[in-house]
Amino acid sequence: MRKFWWNLRGSLIAIISIVVPTMAQSAEVKKPNVVMIFCDDHAFQAISTYGDSRKLIETPNIDRIARQGMKFNRALVPNSICGPSRACVLTGKYNHVNGFYDNSYSVFNGAQPTFPKMLKSAGYQTGVFGKWHLVSDPTGFDEWHILPGQGDYYNPDMIHNGKRLKHEGYTTDLITDHSLEWLAKRDKNKPFLMMVQHKAPHRDWQPALRHLGHDKDRKYPEPETLFDDYSNRGIAVRDQEMTIEKTMTPGDLKLVTSKRLTDEQKKAWDAYYEPRNAEFLKADLKGKDLVRWKYNRYMHDYLGSVKSVDESVGRVLKYLDENGLAEDTIVVYSSDQGFYLGEHGWFDKRWIFEESVRTPLLVRWPSKVKAGSVNQNLVSVIDFAPTFLEAAGVPVPDDIQGRSMVPVLAGATPADWRKSFYYHYYEYPAPHKVRRHYGVVTDRYKMVHFYAPDVDYWELYDNQKDPLELKNMLGQPGYETVEKELKQEVARLRKELKVPEDDNADYDAFVSERKKNRPAAKKKAAKAAE
Ligand code: CA
């Protein structure tokens, strides 16, 4: 009898020793797929789930990610322009650390650690499709099929694993096609990271032919600040070049025909724009009426470009559904920054102000995220890298400056989650003439230092009293303590993030080196990345 129990005990130990590690392993090693859909310049105001009061557009497919996942209302970018924001995403670090400050002179050093590289080392298949905009070739991807530079809206050249190819069609559709083709041919036994990076709706906002006239010549409600006179704010806000009134070109306004079209495409294009342009020229509009016409043309084109992106999201979600991938895949929808849709009379981005610094962020992850949840935490695109790494069970390197959002996504934001966020914009003067500035964003306030090249002053904004950001509160009675605390917070963040003390000299030295030597820098980056 004793022998029986002894044998039984032995068998149980044997069974447990086999089963327990397997269970532990499967809990640990279940690596979710990651689909990151990353748009260029997609304003949250142009996503219906974000509920802009103008009700600019319906985006049912993008909204579905929010309905089935989490919507972030305060996702911020560290530097509101294309290349720098993308460098922050890949590295989880600020631009003074990853070395990509601006679109004019920077070349991404692809030899540095990035989350796609780390996921690839952890057994992921990795692919990036569409806009890249980091000058050097992608590293850390099994497959890349990218637009050179900004890329074109129609019939684009694309670079497929180093080989330049000509494509015919509309770029948003082509990026989707390439992404889904790659998914179909992947190794189904391995997890994947797929980055779908649209060019749309970047300037100059060329919609697909099927979306010309999508709004049936709607007259769009105007933002309250379309005719902002920039009073109560400093020279930086007053003296920029990004107004619908003065900065938009004939190309932006489709008063000239896009040069990339085939004869057949041109026919459809002209059939929409020509009669409307003729009517516009005949009306000979002036002053505010002219601004209003431009605003409406801008909305037609920008929102038309968004429509194709929404369709693309629908195609990707459908593929995941039909192939049994929806449950095990994190789907992220975001943009490299926000964008002005006429607020303050502006288009473009660059500012620490709300429509620019705040980007859309929607995340679906069925096993972690409660459907339909809404989050108000200050999160950022620099948090993507550590989030994906933690989700994949890959240790997050200590020098990453973002923080994993995994607990936030699970609805359990840590008590010490950030209450303030550091912002830093460098690129001046071209284009758009926005002065260099840095500052801090909190739930309620923004404190900003415009520091170069010909300015040196601070401004304070209070979104509770002034949600439209029309008044600098610095020096106003009652703000003395707030001012002091926020300046201290800026100093604390700069120290924590290791921002060089003399930013201006540091960035100037960088620019002058690159001006002399950009092709060499590009070559050096390519070599380092080999
Ligand atoms: Ca952008």
GROMACS .gro file of N, CA, C and O and ligand atoms in nm, residues 38-42 80-83 85-86 103 131 133 150 198-199 202 335-339 349, ligand 1:
model
   97
   38PHE      N    1  -0.050   5.417  -3.818
   38PHE     CA    2   0.005   5.547  -3.779
   38PHE      C    3  -0.014   5.643  -3.896
   38PHE      O    4   0.042   5.624  -4.003
   39CYS      N    5  -0.095   5.745  -3.873
   39CYS     CA    6  -0.125   5.838  -3.980
   39CYS      C    7  -0.035   5.959  -3.972
   39CYS      O    8   0.032   5.982  -3.872
   40ASP      N    9  -0.038   6.037  -4.076
   40ASP     CA   10   0.041   6.159  -4.078
   40ASP      C   11  -0.051   6.279  -4.066
   40ASP      O   12  -0.137   6.300  -4.151
   41ASP      N   13  -0.038   6.353  -3.958
   41ASP     CA   14  -0.114   6.477  -3.941
   41ASP      C   15  -0.265   6.455  -3.926
   41ASP      O   16  -0.345   6.538  -3.970
   42HIS      N   17  -0.304   6.345  -3.865
   42HIS     CA   18  -0.448   6.322  -3.848
   42HIS      C   19  -0.498   6.387  -3.719
   42HIS      O   20  -0.473   6.337  -3.609
   80SER      N   21   0.609   6.826  -3.213
   80SER     CA   22   0.497   6.809  -3.305
   80SER      C   23   0.532   6.827  -3.453
   80SER      O   24   0.479   6.916  -3.519
   81ILE      N   25   0.621   6.743  -3.503
   81ILE     CA   26   0.640   6.730  -3.649
   81ILE      C   27   0.679   6.587  -3.686
   81ILE      O   28   0.719   6.509  -3.599
   82CYS      N   29   0.671   6.561  -3.819
   82CYS     CA   30   0.672   6.422  -3.868
   82CYS      C   31   0.791   6.340  -3.823
   82CYS      O   32   0.778   6.246  -3.745
   83GLY      N   33   0.911   6.370  -3.876
   83GLY     CA   34   1.028   6.287  -3.851
   83GLY      C   35   1.059   6.274  -3.702
   83GLY      O   36   1.074   6.163  -3.650
   85SER      N   37   0.877   6.306  -3.438
   85SER     CA   38   0.778   6.227  -3.365
   85SER      C   39   0.799   6.077  -3.392
   85SER      O   40   0.790   5.994  -3.301
   86ARG      N   41   0.831   6.044  -3.517
   86ARG     CA   42   0.852   5.903  -3.553
   86ARG      C   43   0.977   5.847  -3.484
   86ARG      O   44   0.981   5.731  -3.444
  103ASN      N   45   1.291   6.810  -3.933
  103ASN     CA   46   1.280   6.748  -4.065
  103ASN      C   47   1.386   6.802  -4.161
  103ASN      O   48   1.410   6.743  -4.266
  131LYS      N   49   0.467   5.566  -4.503
  131LYS     CA   50   0.556   5.679  -4.477
  131LYS      C   51   0.659   5.645  -4.370
  131LYS      O   52   0.626   5.590  -4.265
  133HIS      N   53   1.006   5.861  -4.352
  133HIS     CA   54   1.046   5.999  -4.329
  133HIS      C   55   1.158   6.018  -4.228
  133HIS      O   56   1.162   6.117  -4.155
  150GLN      N   57   0.855   6.256  -4.817
  150GLN     CA   58   0.712   6.275  -4.790
  150GLN      C   59   0.625   6.181  -4.872
  150GLN      O   60   0.515   6.149  -4.834
  198HIS      N   61   0.038   5.570  -4.290
  198HIS     CA   62  -0.018   5.642  -4.404
  198HIS      C   63   0.046   5.778  -4.423
  198HIS      O   64   0.087   5.843  -4.326
  199LYS      N   65   0.052   5.817  -4.549
  199LYS     CA   66   0.094   5.954  -4.581
  199LYS      C   67  -0.022   6.049  -4.553
  199LYS      O   68  -0.003   6.160  -4.503
  202HIS      N   69  -0.158   6.422  -4.477
  202HIS     CA   70  -0.057   6.529  -4.478
  202HIS      C   71  -0.085   6.628  -4.591
  202HIS      O   72  -0.143   6.593  -4.693
  335SER      N   73  -0.148   5.909  -3.464
  335SER     CA   74  -0.089   5.997  -3.564
  335SER      C   75   0.039   6.057  -3.506
  335SER      O   76   0.056   6.061  -3.384
  336ASP      N   77   0.128   6.105  -3.594
  336ASP     CA   78   0.255   6.159  -3.544
  336ASP      C   79   0.238   6.293  -3.473
  336ASP      O   80   0.328   6.337  -3.404
  337GLN      N   81   0.128   6.357  -3.490
  337GLN     CA   82   0.088   6.473  -3.409
  337GLN      C   83  -0.055   6.509  -3.441
  337GLN      O   84  -0.119   6.448  -3.525
  338GLY      N   85  -0.103   6.616  -3.375
  338GLY     CA   86  -0.232   6.672  -3.408
  338GLY      C   87  -0.219   6.765  -3.528
  338GLY      O   88  -0.114   6.771  -3.593
  339PHE      N   89  -0.325   6.841  -3.555
  339PHE     CA   90  -0.323   6.930  -3.670
  339PHE      C   91  -0.433   7.035  -3.652
  339PHE      O   92  -0.537   7.007  -3.592
  349LYS      N   93   0.095   7.243  -3.758
  349LYS     CA   94   0.109   7.184  -3.622
  349LYS      C   95   0.222   7.258  -3.549
  349LYS      O   96   0.219   7.377  -3.538
  531CA      CA   97   0.315   6.464  -3.944
   0.00000   0.00000   0.00000
